[in-house]
Amino acid sequence: MSAPPPRPRSRRRPRQWDAVGAVAGIASALIAVVFGIAQCGPSSDPKRTSATPTPPPATSGPARPETPADEFLELVEMEYGQEAAEVAVTGMLEPGAPTTEPPAPDTTPARVRPLVLTLRNTGDNPLVLTGLKVVVHEVFTVPSCASVAGGEVAPTLNYDFRFPVPSTGEWSATGPQNFAVEPRSVDALSVTIGPAASGAAVYAWRYSVYAVVKDGQEILWGGGVGTDGFEVSASDYEAYTRYGVPSGSSPAEIRACADNVVKTVRGYIDQPTGPAHAVQPELDNMIEAYEGLAAT
């Protein structure tokens, strides 16, 4: 995938997204190590950056007020960021507990890969993005194939958009926002999307992103495929397939399971859901690991 947009000088921090959907989760000890879920450090809000704007044409009249986003607000690029976003862990979820009920809070942050949206205002007035809508079309629980995992206490992460797991069908949520882009300038915001609880499971999901503009109009900007974690290597995924109690499956069954993972994830990637299409880089490593398992 292409490199992320140049990181312009900071303008101001965006308002934090409202809580949307269910609360999300943290993994068992080994999975936490493998996928970086339990890494500690100071938490931070999603970052907003902006390029130095070109001054708008001079006018003799009074300053014009900010107006809702319209056809002058363009999506320049949608891709996954190279730097991790730190997301608060809100607590631990007992096995079988509903993901819609937040557990007791926790202060340990988790590192996840944010989705970065670069916007351009081609007009002469400040424009406001009033919200984003995320539709999660499919969620795939990635099996370990060679082992049996699950049943652990799962962490819940404070993603901007948190979809329930296991999936019960297509899910959508709108996050209200007041994101202003100055005239004739480029600005970027980042959001995080993830499952309501992690635990020992790994997920891949296919989604779409819509801009919510004036009069509540929704404009499809793009979509993509995401997964858990940040900087997860092929070796990490190989360790995931073997972590836990052996499944007892035959070598042929393990190969078939791994082949199904490869086909499913590639199928998600090959189904663009909008004009822009973002694929989280960790998915390439996942495919590599499962291709190796399917070939054993």
PDB file of N, CA and C in Angstrom, residues 11-44:
ATOM      1  N   ARG A  11      -2.063  21.617  13.858  1.00  0.00           N
ATOM      2  CA  ARG A  11      -2.894  22.813  13.996  1.00  0.00           C
ATOM      3  C   ARG A  11      -3.588  22.812  15.353  1.00  0.00           C
ATOM      4  N   ARG A  12      -4.372  21.824  15.576  1.00  0.00           N
ATOM      5  CA  ARG A  12      -5.004  21.691  16.874  1.00  0.00           C
ATOM      6  C   ARG A  12      -5.554  20.292  17.000  1.00  0.00           C
ATOM      7  N   ARG A  13      -5.796  19.855  18.203  1.00  0.00           N
ATOM      8  CA  ARG A  13      -6.263  18.496  18.432  1.00  0.00           C
ATOM      9  C   ARG A  13      -7.763  18.430  18.185  1.00  0.00           C
ATOM     10  N   PRO A  14      -8.224  17.337  17.582  1.00  0.00           N
ATOM     11  CA  PRO A  14      -9.653  17.217  17.338  1.00  0.00           C
ATOM     12  C   PRO A  14     -10.387  16.894  18.606  1.00  0.00           C
ATOM     13  N   ARG A  15     -11.665  17.159  18.610  1.00  0.00           N
ATOM     14  CA  ARG A  15     -12.445  16.705  19.731  1.00  0.00           C
ATOM     15  C   ARG A  15     -12.520  15.195  19.688  1.00  0.00           C
ATOM     16  N   GLN A  16     -12.514  14.579  20.844  1.00  0.00           N
ATOM     17  CA  GLN A  16     -12.520  13.124  20.885  1.00  0.00           C
ATOM     18  C   GLN A  16     -13.858  12.616  20.384  1.00  0.00           C
ATOM     19  N   TRP A  17     -13.834  11.515  19.639  1.00  0.00           N
ATOM     20  CA  TRP A  17     -15.062  10.925  19.115  1.00  0.00           C
ATOM     21  C   TRP A  17     -15.946  10.472  20.261  1.00  0.00           C
ATOM     22  N   ASP A  18     -17.267  10.620  20.075  1.00  0.00           N
ATOM     23  CA  ASP A  18     -18.208  10.094  21.049  1.00  0.00           C
ATOM     24  C   ASP A  18     -18.109   8.574  21.066  1.00  0.00           C
ATOM     25  N   ALA A  19     -18.420   7.986  22.197  1.00  0.00           N
ATOM     26  CA  ALA A  19     -18.405   6.527  22.280  1.00  0.00           C
ATOM     27  C   ALA A  19     -19.442   5.981  21.332  1.00  0.00           C
ATOM     28  N   VAL A  20     -19.031   5.031  20.514  1.00  0.00           N
ATOM     29  CA  VAL A  20     -19.936   4.469  19.527  1.00  0.00           C
ATOM     30  C   VAL A  20     -19.930   2.963  19.656  1.00  0.00           C
ATOM     31  N   GLY A  21     -21.105   2.337  19.759  1.00  0.00           N
ATOM     32  CA  GLY A  21     -21.211   0.888  19.764  1.00  0.00           C
ATOM     33  C   GLY A  21     -20.755   0.298  21.075  1.00  0.00           C
ATOM     34  N   ALA A  22     -20.294  -0.934  21.010  1.00  0.00           N
ATOM     35  CA  ALA A  22     -19.933  -1.671  22.203  1.00  0.00           C
ATOM     36  C   ALA A  22     -18.516  -1.397  22.635  1.00  0.00           C
ATOM     37  N   VAL A  23     -18.213  -1.761  23.880  1.00  0.00           N
ATOM     38  CA  VAL A  23     -16.865  -1.524  24.401  1.00  0.00           C
ATOM     39  C   VAL A  23     -15.943  -2.635  23.916  1.00  0.00           C
ATOM     40  N   ALA A  24     -14.611  -2.360  23.711  1.00  0.00           N
ATOM     41  CA  ALA A  24     -13.744  -3.377  23.113  1.00  0.00           C
ATOM     42  C   ALA A  24     -12.727  -3.997  24.075  1.00  0.00           C
ATOM     43  N   GLY A  25     -11.872  -5.005  23.685  1.00  0.00           N
ATOM     44  CA  GLY A  25     -11.139  -5.778  24.652  1.00  0.00           C
ATOM     45  C   GLY A  25      -9.639  -6.028  24.598  1.00  0.00           C
ATOM     46  N   ILE A  26      -8.971  -6.733  25.690  1.00  0.00           N
ATOM     47  CA  ILE A  26      -7.496  -6.976  25.737  1.00  0.00           C
ATOM     48  C   ILE A  26      -7.183  -8.450  25.831  1.00  0.00           C
ATOM     49  N   ALA A  27      -6.080  -8.965  25.321  1.00  0.00           N
ATOM     50  CA  ALA A  27      -5.850 -10.386  25.140  1.00  0.00           C
ATOM     51  C   ALA A  27      -5.241 -11.068  26.330  1.00  0.00           C
ATOM     52  N   SER A  28      -5.171 -12.385  26.273  1.00  0.00           N
ATOM     53  CA  SER A  28      -4.497 -13.181  27.281  1.00  0.00           C
ATOM     54  C   SER A  28      -3.013 -12.866  27.226  1.00  0.00           C
ATOM     55  N   ALA A  29      -2.267 -13.326  28.239  1.00  0.00           N
ATOM     56  CA  ALA A  29      -0.877 -12.891  28.376  1.00  0.00           C
ATOM     57  C   ALA A  29      -0.052 -13.104  27.116  1.00  0.00           C
ATOM     58  N   LEU A  30      -0.068 -14.295  26.535  1.00  0.00           N
ATOM     59  CA  LEU A  30       0.769 -14.535  25.364  1.00  0.00           C
ATOM     60  C   LEU A  30       0.259 -13.778  24.163  1.00  0.00           C
ATOM     61  N   ILE A  31      -1.056 -13.787  23.959  1.00  0.00           N
ATOM     62  CA  ILE A  31      -1.605 -13.065  22.812  1.00  0.00           C
ATOM     63  C   ILE A  31      -1.345 -11.570  22.965  1.00  0.00           C
ATOM     64  N   ALA A  32      -1.370 -11.088  24.215  1.00  0.00           N
ATOM     65  CA  ALA A  32      -1.061  -9.675  24.438  1.00  0.00           C
ATOM     66  C   ALA A  32       0.352  -9.364  24.004  1.00  0.00           C
ATOM     67  N   VAL A  33       1.292 -10.289  24.315  1.00  0.00           N
ATOM     68  CA  VAL A  33       2.672 -10.070  23.905  1.00  0.00           C
ATOM     69  C   VAL A  33       2.784 -10.123  22.383  1.00  0.00           C
ATOM     70  N   VAL A  34       2.145 -11.129  21.782  1.00  0.00           N
ATOM     71  CA  VAL A  34       2.237 -11.309  20.334  1.00  0.00           C
ATOM     72  C   VAL A  34       1.667 -10.135  19.593  1.00  0.00           C
ATOM     73  N   PHE A  35       0.532  -9.633  20.033  1.00  0.00           N
ATOM     74  CA  PHE A  35      -0.161  -8.596  19.276  1.00  0.00           C
ATOM     75  C   PHE A  35      -0.043  -7.208  19.873  1.00  0.00           C
ATOM     76  N   GLY A  36       0.778  -7.017  20.915  1.00  0.00           N
ATOM     77  CA  GLY A  36       1.038  -5.673  21.423  1.00  0.00           C
ATOM     78  C   GLY A  36      -0.158  -5.050  22.106  1.00  0.00           C
ATOM     79  N   ILE A  37      -1.148  -5.860  22.561  1.00  0.00           N
ATOM     80  CA  ILE A  37      -2.362  -5.293  23.126  1.00  0.00           C
ATOM     81  C   ILE A  37      -2.118  -4.728  24.515  1.00  0.00           C
ATOM     82  N   ALA A  38      -1.195  -5.353  25.260  1.00  0.00           N
ATOM     83  CA  ALA A  38      -1.033  -4.944  26.643  1.00  0.00           C
ATOM     84  C   ALA A  38       0.154  -4.034  26.866  1.00  0.00           C
ATOM     85  N   GLN A  39       0.656  -3.413  25.816  1.00  0.00           N
ATOM     86  CA  GLN A  39       1.795  -2.517  25.985  1.00  0.00           C
ATOM     87  C   GLN A  39       1.365  -1.259  26.726  1.00  0.00           C
ATOM     88  N   CYS A  40       2.210  -0.850  27.640  1.00  0.00           N
ATOM     89  CA  CYS A  40       1.864   0.295  28.471  1.00  0.00           C
ATOM     90  C   CYS A  40       2.511   1.554  27.941  1.00  0.00           C
ATOM     91  N   GLY A  41       1.971   2.674  28.375  1.00  0.00           N
ATOM     92  CA  GLY A  41       2.512   3.958  27.961  1.00  0.00           C
ATOM     93  C   GLY A  41       1.443   4.995  28.099  1.00  0.00           C
ATOM     94  N   PRO A  42       1.783   6.272  28.001  1.00  0.00           N
ATOM     95  CA  PRO A  42       0.789   7.322  28.158  1.00  0.00           C
ATOM     96  C   PRO A  42      -0.211   7.249  27.031  1.00  0.00           C
ATOM     97  N   SER A  43      -1.505   7.328  27.362  1.00  0.00           N
ATOM     98  CA  SER A  43      -2.538   7.292  26.336  1.00  0.00           C
ATOM     99  C   SER A  43      -2.651   8.649  25.679  1.00  0.00           C
ATOM    100  N   SER A  44      -3.174   8.632  24.451  1.00  0.00           N
ATOM    101  CA  SER A  44      -3.351   9.887  23.722  1.00  0.00           C
ATOM    102  C   SER A  44      -4.574   9.804  22.852  1.00  0.00           C
TER     103      SER A  44
END
